[in-house]
Coordinates of C-alpha atoms and ligand atoms in Angstrom, one line a residue:
Chain M
X1009 CA 117.7 105.1 122.1
X1010 CA 117.0 104.4 118.4
X1011 CA 116.7 108.1 117.5
X1012 CA 120.3 108.7 118.7
X1013 CA 121.5 105.8 116.7
X1014 CA 119.7 107.0 113.6
X1015 CA 121.2 110.5 114.0
X1016 CA 124.6 109.0 113.3
X1017 CA 123.6 107.0 110.3
X1018 CA 121.3 109.5 108.8
X1019 CA 123.5 112.7 109.2
X1020 CA 124.7 111.7 105.8
X1021 CA 121.1 112.1 104.5
X1022 CA 121.2 115.9 105.0
X1023 CA 120.8 117.8 101.8
X1024 CA 119.5 114.7 100.0
X1025 CA 116.1 114.7 98.4
X1026 CA 115.3 111.0 98.9
X1027 CA 116.3 108.1 101.1
X1028 CA 118.6 105.8 99.1
X1029 CA 119.1 102.1 99.2
X1030 CA 122.5 102.4 100.9
X1031 CA 121.5 104.7 103.8
X1032 CA 118.2 102.7 104.2
X1033 CA 120.3 99.5 104.6
X1034 CA 122.4 101.2 107.3
X1035 CA 119.4 102.5 109.2
X1036 CA 117.6 99.2 108.9
X1037 CA 120.5 97.4 110.6
X1038 CA 120.1 99.8 113.6
X1039 CA 116.4 99.0 113.7
X1040 CA 117.0 95.4 113.6
X1041 CA 119.5 95.5 116.4
X1042 CA 117.1 97.7 118.6
X1043 CA 114.2 95.2 118.0
X1044 CA 116.2 92.2 118.8
X1045 CA 117.6 93.8 121.9
X1046 CA 113.9 94.6 122.8
X1047 CA 113.1 90.8 122.5
X1048 CA 111.1 90.9 119.3
X1049 CA 111.4 87.5 117.7
X1050 CA 114.1 86.9 115.1
X1051 CA 111.8 85.9 112.3
X1052 CA 109.3 88.7 113.2
X1053 CA 112.1 91.2 113.0
X1054 CA 113.2 89.9 109.6
X1055 CA 109.7 90.4 108.1
X1056 CA 109.4 93.7 109.8
X1057 CA 112.6 95.1 108.4
X1058 CA 111.7 94.0 104.9
X1059 CA 108.4 95.8 105.1
X1060 CA 109.8 99.0 106.5
X1061 CA 112.7 98.9 104.1
X1062 CA 110.2 99.0 101.2
X1063 CA 108.2 101.9 102.7
X1064 CA 111.4 103.9 103.4
X1065 CA 112.9 103.5 99.9
X1066 CA 111.6 106.1 97.7
X1067 CA 110.0 108.0 100.6
X1068 CA 110.6 111.7 100.1
X1069 CA 112.7 113.2 102.8
X1070 CA 110.4 115.9 104.0
X1071 CA 111.8 119.3 104.1
X1072 CA 110.4 120.2 107.4
X1073 CA 111.4 117.0 109.3
X1074 CA 115.1 115.7 109.7
X1075 CA 115.6 112.4 107.8
X1076 CA 116.4 110.7 111.1
X1077 CA 113.1 111.7 112.5
X1078 CA 111.3 110.6 109.3
X1079 CA 112.9 107.2 109.6
X1080 CA 111.9 106.8 113.1
X1081 CA 108.3 107.9 112.1
X1082 CA 108.1 105.2 109.4
X1083 CA 109.4 102.5 111.9
X1084 CA 107.1 103.8 114.6
X1085 CA 104.0 103.9 112.4
X1086 CA 104.6 100.5 111.1
X1087 CA 105.0 99.2 114.7
X1088 CA 101.7 100.9 115.7
X1089 CA 100.0 99.5 112.7
X1090 CA 101.2 96.0 113.4
X1091 CA 100.2 96.0 117.1
X1092 CA 96.8 97.7 116.6
X1093 CA 94.1 98.2 116.1
X1094 CA 92.6 98.0 119.5
X1095 CA 88.9 97.5 120.3
X1096 CA 88.7 98.9 123.8
X1097 CA 86.9 97.0 126.5
X1098 CA 85.6 93.5 126.8
X1099 CA 82.6 92.6 124.6
X1100 CA 79.6 91.3 126.6
X1101 CA 77.2 89.7 124.1
X1102 CA 75.4 87.6 126.8
X1103 CA 74.8 87.2 130.5
X1104 CA 76.9 85.6 131.9
X1105 CA 79.8 86.6 129.8
X1106 CA 82.5 83.9 130.2
X1107 CA 86.1 85.1 130.2
X1108 CA 88.8 82.5 130.3
X1109 CA 92.5 83.2 131.1
X1110 CA 95.3 80.8 130.1
X1111 CA 99.0 80.9 129.8
X1112 CA 102.4 79.7 131.0
X1113 CA 103.3 79.3 134.6
X1114 CA 103.8 82.5 136.6
X1115 CA 102.6 84.8 133.8
X1116 CA 100.1 86.6 136.1
X1117 CA 96.8 84.8 135.4
X1118 CA 95.5 84.7 139.0
X1119 CA 96.3 88.3 139.7
X1120 CA 94.9 89.4 136.3
X1121 CA 91.7 87.5 136.9
X1122 CA 91.2 89.7 139.9
X1123 CA 92.2 92.8 138.0
X1124 CA 89.7 92.0 135.3
X1125 CA 87.0 91.6 138.0
X1126 CA 88.0 94.9 139.5
X1127 CA 87.8 96.5 136.0
X1128 CA 84.3 95.1 135.4
X1129 CA 83.2 96.3 138.9
X1130 CA 84.2 99.7 137.9
X1131 CA 82.1 99.4 134.8
X1132 CA 79.1 98.6 137.0
X1133 CA 79.1 94.9 136.2
X1134 CA 78.7 92.0 138.7
X1135 CA 81.5 89.6 138.0
X1136 CA 82.4 86.4 139.7
X1137 CA 85.7 84.3 139.5
X1138 CA 86.4 80.6 139.3
X1139 CA 89.4 79.0 141.0
X1140 CA 90.1 76.4 138.3
X1141 CA 93.7 75.8 139.2
X1142 CA 93.5 72.6 141.3
X1143 CA 97.1 71.7 141.2
X1144 CA 99.3 74.6 142.3
X1145 CA 99.6 74.7 146.1
X1146 CA 97.3 77.4 147.6
X1147 CA 96.1 78.6 144.2
X1148 CA 92.4 78.4 145.2
X1149 CA 93.2 80.2 148.4
X1150 CA 95.1 83.0 146.5
X1151 CA 92.1 83.7 144.3
X1152 CA 89.7 83.6 147.2
X1153 CA 91.8 86.2 149.1
X1154 CA 91.8 88.5 146.1
X1155 CA 88.1 87.9 145.7
X1156 CA 87.7 88.9 149.3
X1157 CA 89.6 92.1 148.7
X1158 CA 87.1 93.0 146.0
X1159 CA 83.9 91.7 147.4
X1160 CA 83.7 89.3 144.4
X1161 CA 82.5 85.7 144.8
X1162 CA 85.0 83.0 144.0
X1163 CA 83.7 79.6 143.0
X1164 CA 85.8 76.6 143.8
X1165 CA 85.1 72.9 144.2
X1166 CA 86.2 69.3 144.2
X1167 CA 87.2 67.4 141.2
X1168 CA 88.8 68.2 137.9
X1169 CA 89.1 71.7 136.4
X1170 CA 86.6 71.3 133.6
X1171 CA 83.9 70.0 135.9
X1172 CA 84.5 72.9 138.4
X1173 CA 84.1 75.4 135.6
X1174 CA 81.0 73.9 134.1
X1175 CA 79.4 73.9 137.6
X1176 CA 80.5 77.4 138.2
X1177 CA 79.0 78.6 134.9
X1178 CA 75.7 76.8 135.7
X1179 CA 75.6 78.5 139.1
X1180 CA 76.4 81.9 137.5
X1181 CA 73.4 81.6 135.3
X1182 CA 71.2 80.8 138.3
X1183 CA 72.3 83.8 140.5
X1184 CA 72.5 86.4 137.7
X1185 CA 76.3 87.1 137.6
X1186 CA 77.1 89.3 134.7
X1187 CA 80.6 87.8 134.0
X1188 CA 82.4 84.7 134.9
X1189 CA 86.2 84.8 135.0
X1190 CA 87.9 81.4 134.7
X1191 CA 91.5 81.4 136.2
X1192 CA 93.3 78.3 134.9
X1193 CA 96.5 76.6 136.0
X1194 CA 99.8 77.7 134.4
X1195 CA 100.9 75.1 131.8
X1196 CA 103.5 74.4 129.2
X1197 CA 102.2 74.5 125.6
X1198 CA 104.2 71.2 125.1
X1199 CA 102.3 69.4 128.0
X1200 CA 99.8 67.4 125.9
X1201 CA 97.7 66.4 128.9
X1202 CA 97.5 70.0 130.3
X1203 CA 96.7 71.4 126.8
X1204 CA 94.0 68.8 126.5
X1205 CA 92.5 70.0 129.8
X1206 CA 92.4 73.6 128.9
X1207 CA 90.8 72.8 125.6
X1208 CA 88.3 70.7 127.5
X1209 CA 87.5 73.6 129.7
X1210 CA 86.9 75.8 126.6
X1211 CA 84.9 73.2 124.8
X1212 CA 82.5 72.6 127.8
X1213 CA 82.1 76.2 128.9
X1214 CA 82.2 78.0 125.6
X1215 CA 83.9 81.2 126.7
X1216 CA 83.0 84.4 124.9
X1217 CA 86.4 85.6 125.5
X1218 CA 89.7 83.6 125.8
X1219 CA 92.8 85.7 126.8
X1220 CA 96.4 84.6 126.8
X1221 CA 98.1 86.1 129.8
X1222 CA 101.8 86.7 128.8
X1223 CA 104.7 88.1 130.8
X1224 CA 106.2 91.2 129.2
X1225 CA 109.8 90.1 129.8
X1226 CA 109.3 87.0 127.7
X1227 CA 112.1 86.6 125.1
X1228 CA 112.3 84.7 121.8
X1229 CA 110.1 81.8 123.1
X1230 CA 107.0 84.1 123.1
X1231 CA 106.0 83.0 119.6
X1232 CA 106.1 79.3 120.4
X1233 CA 103.7 79.4 123.4
X1234 CA 101.5 82.1 121.8
X1235 CA 101.1 80.0 118.6
X1236 CA 100.3 76.8 120.5
X1237 CA 97.8 78.4 122.8
X1238 CA 96.1 80.2 119.8
X1239 CA 95.9 76.9 117.9
X1240 CA 94.4 75.0 120.7
X1241 CA 92.1 77.7 122.1
X1242 CA 91.5 80.2 119.3
X1243 CA 92.3 83.2 121.4
X1244 CA 90.3 86.4 121.5
X1245 CA 93.0 88.6 122.9
X1246 CA 96.3 88.8 124.8
X1247 CA 97.0 90.5 128.2
X1248 CA 100.7 91.5 128.6
X1249 CA 101.7 91.6 132.3
X1250 CA 104.5 93.2 134.4
X1251 CA 104.8 96.3 132.2
X1252 CA 105.6 98.3 135.3
X1253 CA 109.2 97.0 135.0
X1254 CA 111.8 98.0 132.4
X1255 CA 111.2 95.1 130.0
X1256 CA 111.1 96.6 126.5
X1257 CA 108.2 94.3 125.8
X1258 CA 109.1 93.1 122.2
X1259 CA 107.0 90.1 123.0
X1260 CA 104.0 92.2 122.2
X1261 CA 105.0 92.6 118.6
X1262 CA 106.0 88.8 118.4
X1263 CA 102.7 87.6 119.8
X1264 CA 100.6 89.9 117.7
X1265 CA 102.5 89.0 114.5
X1266 CA 102.3 85.3 115.0
X1267 CA 98.5 85.1 116.3
X1268 CA 97.0 88.2 114.7
X1269 CA 95.1 88.5 118.0
X1270 CA 94.8 91.9 119.7
X1271 CA 96.5 92.9 122.8
X1272 CA 93.6 93.9 125.0
X1273 CA 95.1 95.0 128.3
X1274 CA 98.4 95.4 130.1
X1275 CA 99.3 94.7 133.7
X1276 CA 101.2 97.6 135.4
X1277 CA 101.6 96.5 139.0
X1278 CA 100.6 94.0 141.6
X1279 CA 97.6 95.8 143.0
X1280 CA 94.2 95.0 141.6
X1281 CA 93.5 98.4 139.9
X1282 CA 96.7 98.0 137.9
X1283 CA 95.2 97.0 134.6
X1284 CA 95.2 99.3 131.7
X1285 CA 93.9 99.2 128.1
X1286 CA 96.6 98.6 125.5
X1287 CA 97.8 101.6 123.5
X1288 CA 99.9 100.5 120.4
X1289 CA 101.7 103.9 120.1
X1290 CA 102.9 103.8 123.7
X1291 CA 104.1 100.3 123.2
X1292 CA 105.9 101.3 120.0
X1293 CA 107.7 104.0 121.9
X1294 CA 108.7 101.5 124.5
X1295 CA 110.0 98.8 122.2
X1296 CA 112.1 101.3 120.2
X1297 CA 113.7 102.3 123.5
Chain B
X1411 CA 124.3 73.3 110.9
X1412 CA 126.7 70.6 111.9
X1413 CA 127.6 70.0 108.3
X1414 CA 129.2 73.5 107.9
X1415 CA 132.6 73.4 106.4
X1416 CA 133.7 77.0 106.9
X1417 CA 132.9 80.0 108.8
X1418 CA 131.3 81.8 106.0
X1419 CA 128.4 84.3 105.8
X1420 CA 125.8 81.5 105.6
X1421 CA 127.2 79.7 108.6
X1422 CA 127.4 82.9 110.7
X1423 CA 123.7 83.8 109.8
X1424 CA 122.7 80.3 110.9
X1425 CA 124.6 80.6 114.1
X1426 CA 123.2 84.0 114.8
X1427 CA 119.7 82.7 114.4
X1428 CA 120.3 79.7 116.8
X1429 CA 122.0 81.8 119.5
X1430 CA 119.7 84.9 119.2
X1431 CA 116.7 82.5 119.0
X1432 CA 118.0 81.0 122.3
X1433 CA 118.0 84.4 124.0
X1434 CA 121.8 84.7 124.1
X1435 CA 121.4 88.2 122.9
X1436 CA 123.0 90.3 120.1
X1437 CA 126.2 91.4 121.9
X1438 CA 127.1 88.0 123.3
X1439 CA 126.2 86.3 119.9
X1440 CA 128.5 88.7 118.1
X1441 CA 131.3 88.0 120.5
X1442 CA 131.0 84.3 120.1
X1443 CA 130.8 84.5 116.3
X1444 CA 134.0 86.7 116.4
X1445 CA 135.7 84.1 118.5
X1446 CA 134.7 81.4 116.1
X1447 CA 135.9 83.3 113.0
X1448 CA 139.2 83.9 114.6
X1449 CA 139.6 80.3 115.7
X1450 CA 138.6 79.0 112.2
X1451 CA 141.2 81.3 110.6
X1452 CA 144.0 80.4 113.2
X1453 CA 143.5 76.7 112.9
X1454 CA 142.4 76.7 109.2
X1455 CA 140.0 73.9 110.1
X1456 CA 137.3 72.8 107.6
X1457 CA 136.0 70.0 109.7
X1458 CA 132.4 70.7 110.8
X1459 CA 132.8 68.5 114.0
X1460 CA 135.8 70.5 115.0
X1461 CA 134.0 73.9 114.4
X1462 CA 131.0 72.7 116.3
X1463 CA 133.4 71.6 119.1
X1464 CA 135.1 75.1 119.2
X1465 CA 131.7 76.8 119.4
X1466 CA 130.4 74.5 122.2
X1467 CA 133.5 75.1 124.3
X1468 CA 133.3 78.9 123.7
X1469 CA 129.8 78.9 125.2
X1470 CA 130.8 76.6 128.0
X1471 CA 133.8 78.8 128.9
X1472 CA 131.5 81.8 129.3
X1473 CA 129.2 79.7 131.5
X1474 CA 132.1 78.6 133.8
X1475 CA 132.9 82.0 135.3
X1476 CA 132.3 81.9 139.1
X1477 CA 131.7 78.9 141.4
X1478 CA 128.8 76.7 140.2
X1479 CA 128.6 74.6 143.4
X1480 CA 126.8 75.6 146.6
X1481 CA 129.5 75.6 149.3
X1482 CA 127.9 74.7 152.6
X1483 CA 129.1 76.8 155.5
X1484 CA 131.6 75.3 158.0
X1485 CA 129.2 75.9 160.9
X1486 CA 125.5 75.4 160.7
X1487 CA 123.2 76.7 159.6
X1488 CA 124.0 77.5 155.9
X1489 CA 121.7 80.2 155.0
X1490 CA 120.4 80.5 151.4
X1491 CA 118.5 83.7 150.5
X1492 CA 116.2 83.4 147.4
X1493 CA 115.1 86.4 145.4
X1494 CA 113.8 87.4 142.0
X1495 CA 111.1 89.2 140.0
X1496 CA 107.5 88.2 140.2
X1497 CA 106.4 84.6 139.2
X1498 CA 109.8 83.3 138.2
X1499 CA 109.5 80.2 140.4
X1500 CA 111.2 81.2 143.7
X1501 CA 108.8 79.4 146.1
X1502 CA 108.7 76.2 144.0
X1503 CA 112.5 76.2 143.6
X1504 CA 112.9 76.5 147.3
X1505 CA 110.8 73.4 147.8
X1506 CA 113.0 71.6 145.3
X1507 CA 116.3 72.9 147.0
X1508 CA 114.8 71.8 150.4
X1509 CA 114.0 68.3 149.1
X1510 CA 117.4 68.1 147.4
X1511 CA 119.3 68.8 150.6
X1512 CA 117.0 66.6 152.7
X1513 CA 117.8 63.8 150.3
X1514 CA 121.4 64.3 151.4
X1515 CA 120.3 63.8 155.1
X1516 CA 120.4 67.5 155.8
X1517 CA 117.9 69.1 158.3
X1518 CA 116.2 72.0 156.5
X1519 CA 114.1 75.0 157.8
X1520 CA 112.1 77.3 155.5
X1521 CA 111.5 81.1 156.2
X1522 CA 108.2 82.2 154.7
X1523 CA 109.4 85.8 154.3
X1524 CA 106.9 86.7 151.5
X1525 CA 104.4 88.4 153.7
X1526 CA 102.9 90.4 150.9
X1527 CA 101.4 88.3 148.2
X1528 CA 98.0 86.5 148.7
X1529 CA 98.5 83.0 149.9
X1530 CA 102.3 83.1 149.7
X1531 CA 103.0 81.6 153.0
X1532 CA 100.3 79.1 152.6
X1533 CA 101.8 77.9 149.4
X1534 CA 105.3 77.4 151.0
X1535 CA 103.5 75.8 154.0
X1536 CA 102.0 73.2 151.8
X1537 CA 105.4 72.4 150.3
X1538 CA 106.9 72.2 153.7
X1539 CA 104.2 69.6 154.7
X1540 CA 104.7 67.6 151.5
X1541 CA 108.4 67.3 151.8
X1542 CA 108.6 67.2 155.6
X1543 CA 110.6 70.4 156.1
X1544 CA 110.3 72.7 159.1
X1545 CA 108.9 76.2 158.4
X1546 CA 108.7 79.6 160.2
X1547 CA 105.6 81.5 159.2
X1548 CA 104.0 84.8 160.3
X1549 CA 100.7 86.2 159.1
X1550 CA 100.3 88.2 155.9
X1551 CA 101.3 91.8 156.2
X1552 CA 104.0 91.2 158.8
X1553 CA 107.5 92.5 158.4
X1554 CA 109.4 90.1 156.1
X1555 CA 112.8 90.9 157.9
X1556 CA 111.2 89.9 161.2
X1557 CA 110.2 86.5 159.8
X1558 CA 113.7 86.0 158.6
X1559 CA 115.1 87.1 162.0
X1560 CA 112.8 84.5 163.8
X1561 CA 113.8 81.9 161.3
X1562 CA 117.5 82.5 162.1
X1563 CA 116.8 82.1 165.7
X1564 CA 114.7 78.9 165.1
X1565 CA 117.5 77.5 162.9
X1566 CA 120.2 77.9 165.5
X1567 CA 117.9 76.6 168.3
X1568 CA 116.7 73.6 166.3
X1569 CA 120.1 72.6 165.1
X1570 CA 119.2 73.1 161.5
X1571 CA 121.8 72.4 158.6
X1572 CA 120.2 74.6 156.1
X1573 CA 118.0 77.7 156.2
X1574 CA 116.3 78.8 153.0
X1575 CA 114.7 82.2 152.9
X1576 CA 111.8 82.8 150.5
X1577 CA 111.1 86.4 149.6
X1578 CA 108.3 88.2 147.7
X1579 CA 108.6 88.6 144.0
X1580 CA 109.6 92.2 143.2
X1581 CA 110.6 94.2 140.1
X1582 CA 114.3 95.1 140.1
X1583 CA 113.3 98.6 139.1
X1584 CA 111.3 99.2 142.4
X1585 CA 113.8 100.9 144.7
X1586 CA 111.6 100.6 147.8
X1587 CA 111.2 96.8 147.3
X1588 CA 114.9 96.4 146.5
X1589 CA 115.7 98.3 149.8
X1590 CA 113.4 96.0 151.7
X1591 CA 115.3 93.0 150.2
X1592 CA 118.7 94.4 151.3
X1593 CA 117.3 94.9 154.7
X1594 CA 116.2 91.2 154.9
X1595 CA 119.8 90.3 153.9
X1596 CA 121.3 92.7 156.5
X1597 CA 119.1 91.3 159.4
X1598 CA 120.2 87.7 158.4
X1599 CA 123.8 88.8 158.2
X1600 CA 123.7 90.3 161.6
X1601 CA 122.0 87.3 163.1
X1602 CA 124.2 84.5 161.7
X1603 CA 127.9 85.1 161.1
X1604 CA 128.7 84.7 157.4
X1605 CA 125.0 84.6 156.3
X1606 CA 123.6 84.5 153.9
X1607 CA 126.2 82.0 152.5
X1608 CA 124.4 81.8 149.1
X1609 CA 122.1 84.4 147.5
X1610 CA 120.3 82.8 144.6
X1611 CA 118.4 84.8 141.9
X1612 CA 115.6 82.7 140.4
X1613 CA 115.3 83.5 136.7
X1614 CA 112.5 82.3 134.4
X1615 CA 114.0 80.4 131.4
X1616 CA 111.6 82.1 129.1
X1617 CA 113.0 85.6 129.9
X1618 CA 114.6 87.7 127.3
X1619 CA 117.2 90.5 127.6
X1620 CA 115.4 92.0 130.6
X1621 CA 117.0 89.2 132.7
X1622 CA 120.3 91.0 132.3
X1623 CA 118.8 94.1 133.9
X1624 CA 117.4 91.9 136.6
X1625 CA 120.7 90.2 137.4
X1626 CA 122.6 93.6 137.4
X1627 CA 120.1 95.3 139.8
X1628 CA 119.7 92.3 142.2
X1629 CA 123.5 91.9 142.2
X1630 CA 123.9 95.5 143.2
X1631 CA 121.3 95.3 145.9
X1632 CA 122.2 91.9 147.6
X1633 CA 125.3 90.5 145.8
X1634 CA 123.9 87.5 144.0
X1635 CA 126.2 84.4 144.3
X1636 CA 124.3 82.2 141.8
X1637 CA 121.3 81.7 139.5
X1638 CA 118.5 79.1 139.8
X1639 CA 117.3 78.9 136.2
X1640 CA 113.6 77.7 136.5
X1641 CA 111.2 76.4 133.8
X1642 CA 113.9 75.0 131.6
X1643 CA 111.4 72.1 130.8
X1644 CA 109.6 74.4 128.4
X1645 CA 110.8 75.3 124.9
X1646 CA 112.8 78.3 125.9
X1647 CA 116.5 77.7 126.0
X1648 CA 117.4 80.1 128.8
X1649 CA 120.5 81.3 126.7
X1650 CA 120.3 84.6 128.6
X1651 CA 122.4 83.0 131.3
X1652 CA 125.3 82.9 128.9
X1653 CA 125.2 86.6 128.6
X1654 CA 124.7 87.1 132.4
X1655 CA 127.5 84.8 133.4
X1656 CA 129.8 86.2 130.8
X1657 CA 129.2 89.9 131.5
X1658 CA 128.5 89.8 135.3
X1659 CA 130.3 86.7 136.4
X1660 CA 127.3 85.2 138.1
X1661 CA 127.2 81.3 137.7
X1662 CA 124.2 79.2 137.3
X1663 CA 124.0 76.7 140.1
X1664 CA 120.7 74.8 139.6
X1665 CA 118.1 74.4 136.9
X1666 CA 114.3 73.8 137.4
X1667 CA 112.8 71.1 135.1
X1668 CA 109.2 70.9 136.2
X1669 CA 106.7 71.6 138.9
X1670 CA 107.4 68.8 141.3
X1671 CA 109.8 68.8 144.3
X1672 CA 112.3 66.5 142.5
X1673 CA 112.4 68.5 139.3
X1674 CA 115.8 70.0 140.0
X1675 CA 119.3 69.4 138.7
X1676 CA 122.7 70.9 139.6
X1677 CA 123.8 73.0 136.7
X1678 CA 125.9 71.3 134.0
X1679 CA 127.6 73.7 131.6
X1680 CA 128.5 71.1 129.1
X1681 CA 124.9 69.7 128.9
X1682 CA 123.4 73.2 128.7
X1683 CA 125.8 74.3 125.9
X1684 CA 125.0 71.2 123.9
X1685 CA 121.2 71.8 124.4
X1686 CA 121.6 75.2 123.0
X1687 CA 122.5 73.8 119.6
X1688 CA 119.9 71.1 119.4
Ligands
GTP842 N1 104.9 94.0 139.1 C1 103.8 93.2 138.6 N2 103.6 92.0 139.1 C2 102.6 91.3 138.7 C3 101.7 91.8 137.6 N3 100.8 90.7 137.4 C4 101.1 89.8 138.2 N4 102.2 90.1 139.0 C5 102.8 89.3 140.0 O1 103.4 88.1 139.4 C6 103.4 87.0 140.3 C7 102.8 85.9 139.6 O2 101.3 86.2 139.5 P1 100.2 85.1 139.5 O3 98.9 85.8 139.3 O4 100.4 84.1 140.7 O5 100.6 84.2 138.2 P2 99.9 83.0 137.5 O6 100.0 83.1 136.1 O7 98.5 82.9 138.2 O8 100.8 81.8 138.1 P3 100.5 80.2 137.9 O9 99.1 80.1 138.4 O10 101.5 79.5 138.9 O11 100.7 79.9 136.5 C8 102.8 87.5 141.5 O12 103.8 87.9 142.4 C9 102.0 88.7 141.1 O13 101.7 89.7 142.2 C10 102.0 93.0 137.0 O14 101.4 93.6 136.2 N5 103.1 93.8 137.6
GTP843 N1 107.2 73.9 134.2 C1 107.8 74.5 135.3 N2 107.0 75.3 136.1 C2 107.6 75.8 137.2 C3 109.0 75.6 137.4 N3 109.3 76.3 138.6 C4 108.3 76.9 139.0 N4 107.2 76.6 138.1 C5 105.8 77.1 138.2 O1 105.8 78.5 138.1 C6 104.7 79.0 138.8 C7 105.2 80.2 139.7 O2 106.0 79.5 140.7 P1 106.2 80.2 142.2 O3 107.2 79.3 142.9 O4 104.9 80.5 142.7 O5 107.0 81.6 141.7 P2 107.5 82.7 142.6 O6 108.6 83.3 142.0 O7 107.6 82.3 144.0 O8 106.2 83.7 142.4 P3 105.9 85.1 143.3 O9 106.3 84.7 144.7 O10 104.6 85.3 143.1 O11 106.9 86.1 142.9 C8 104.0 77.9 139.5 O12 102.9 77.5 138.7 C9 105.2 76.9 139.5 O13 104.6 75.5 139.5 C10 109.8 74.7 136.6 O14 111.0 74.5 136.7 N5 109.1 74.2 135.5
MG844 MG1 97.7 81.2 139.1
MG845 MG1 106.8 83.0 145.8

């Protein structure tokens, strides 16, 4: 863990009144390694290390705290500041509130759509879901089964995804659904046709919230897809999935750094109640290992 | 990058950015850099093409540990067990493998042994219909090992050449699910001598360092014989397989290049190594 690595480097700080350039450089090298091993993007790490180095230099070594601990605190606090702040919950300015999920193949969108529905049910809302993935075999069936488990209506239909979504929203207004969750097909950010489709869905349904669903084990590529989805859809937030594993989750920092959009929730299991609100301090601990 | 004349600090920094950016990871990147530094010093070369060649061959040699072909069993059926964490592309990769072998005139049977996830067997069923492969399915919630057992019996009875077993996505850190997976493997092993002949771990090309942990845990549980690297048609380079093959000796056997049944290629270490630097 990073504290142990710091202990070695910073043992030499004992008895010193301030943190000097040389011992900061050594400590920053350890931080850089830890962040890269945690899958934080290369360029994001470079910027982060520069920022933290400035904060550490000239910082007084507190008498009551070991220099190693203070170093970790500076790094930890900077991580928390970068990944926060968090506005808990899903804003609901209107009825129905339209929530759209998008992201790469297999990131967890369909499961997350049902988890969001479950979350809203627990808040006393009456959500419905839209099976707008018309290309993956049995995708509609998958969402219908999940909807059945929750007692939540799943709208599906014939034709293209944007048309299905438009019809679903119209129906939601008629029946008084409080929230409409659009589950879209997984797609590559470099697939022009698919990016046009998801943009079309957003243009025609005007979602109040657009969330990127991103797999926590994603490596250096996280910034590429996040940036592209943000540029095309103007995201309102990010949901990081599969955090019940042992992925350090550096993608969280990368995605936040490159889009500036808040991480709203994390997926911590396959069951539909496994959606938690995002806590930057817990994520910082996890990334630092 | 290809214009570098010497292995100096600037060159190494650029190399590091390329390799780490490709998810090769810090440890393996430093090892490759060290190899290059030593080779440059020993040969005294200043030719950029030669340096680039040394580099590419170094990466390639790390990828060539282990057997990168799938050896079909002497007696039918050859059994291929497919596993991996959630959403990496197992079910779709199985459809691709089935189509690949059917294209070689082989008779293929699929075992829909993901009895947990919503619409998992329906998904594989649709693929089976599309490509004309045979399939054994039970209903959702049934014992996955029982499905595999029945599929083994059907494979023998129907004179199938290749049996491919789909399993539910599972986190390598979930000991109950990993135990379930080894049980599926034992059942297949007891039913068909020599089975499973191949155990493929499907990895998502966008995965970072966690894929090493996945490979390690799955290897311990069910002895992975090869990797199917899916979603390589994205912008991720999948460089994590360099670290995995180097450290754990598990070779990549196939890559997935899209969502269709023919979006599969046998792994080519030279092509992959070259693509890392492009
Ligand atoms: N362990 C764990 N598994 C998850 C989590 N979220 C989703 N999954 C699993 O990940 C796999 C993929 O989930 P899906 O919901 O089908 O992913 P998707 O993004 O809709 O996939 P596509 O529609 O094909 O792009 C499934 O096996 C899910 O059960 C999570 O938070 N933890
Ligand atoms: N672009 C691209 N997408 C792929 C590739 N392989 C699989 N996919 C997509 O990834 C998503 C997940 O694929 P699945 O085959 O359902 O993955 P899985 O590992 O079986 O998922 P679980 O059973 O839920 O763990 C689907 O949308 C597939 O179409 C690939 O090589 N390229
Ligand atoms: Mg889906
Ligand atoms: Mg599957």
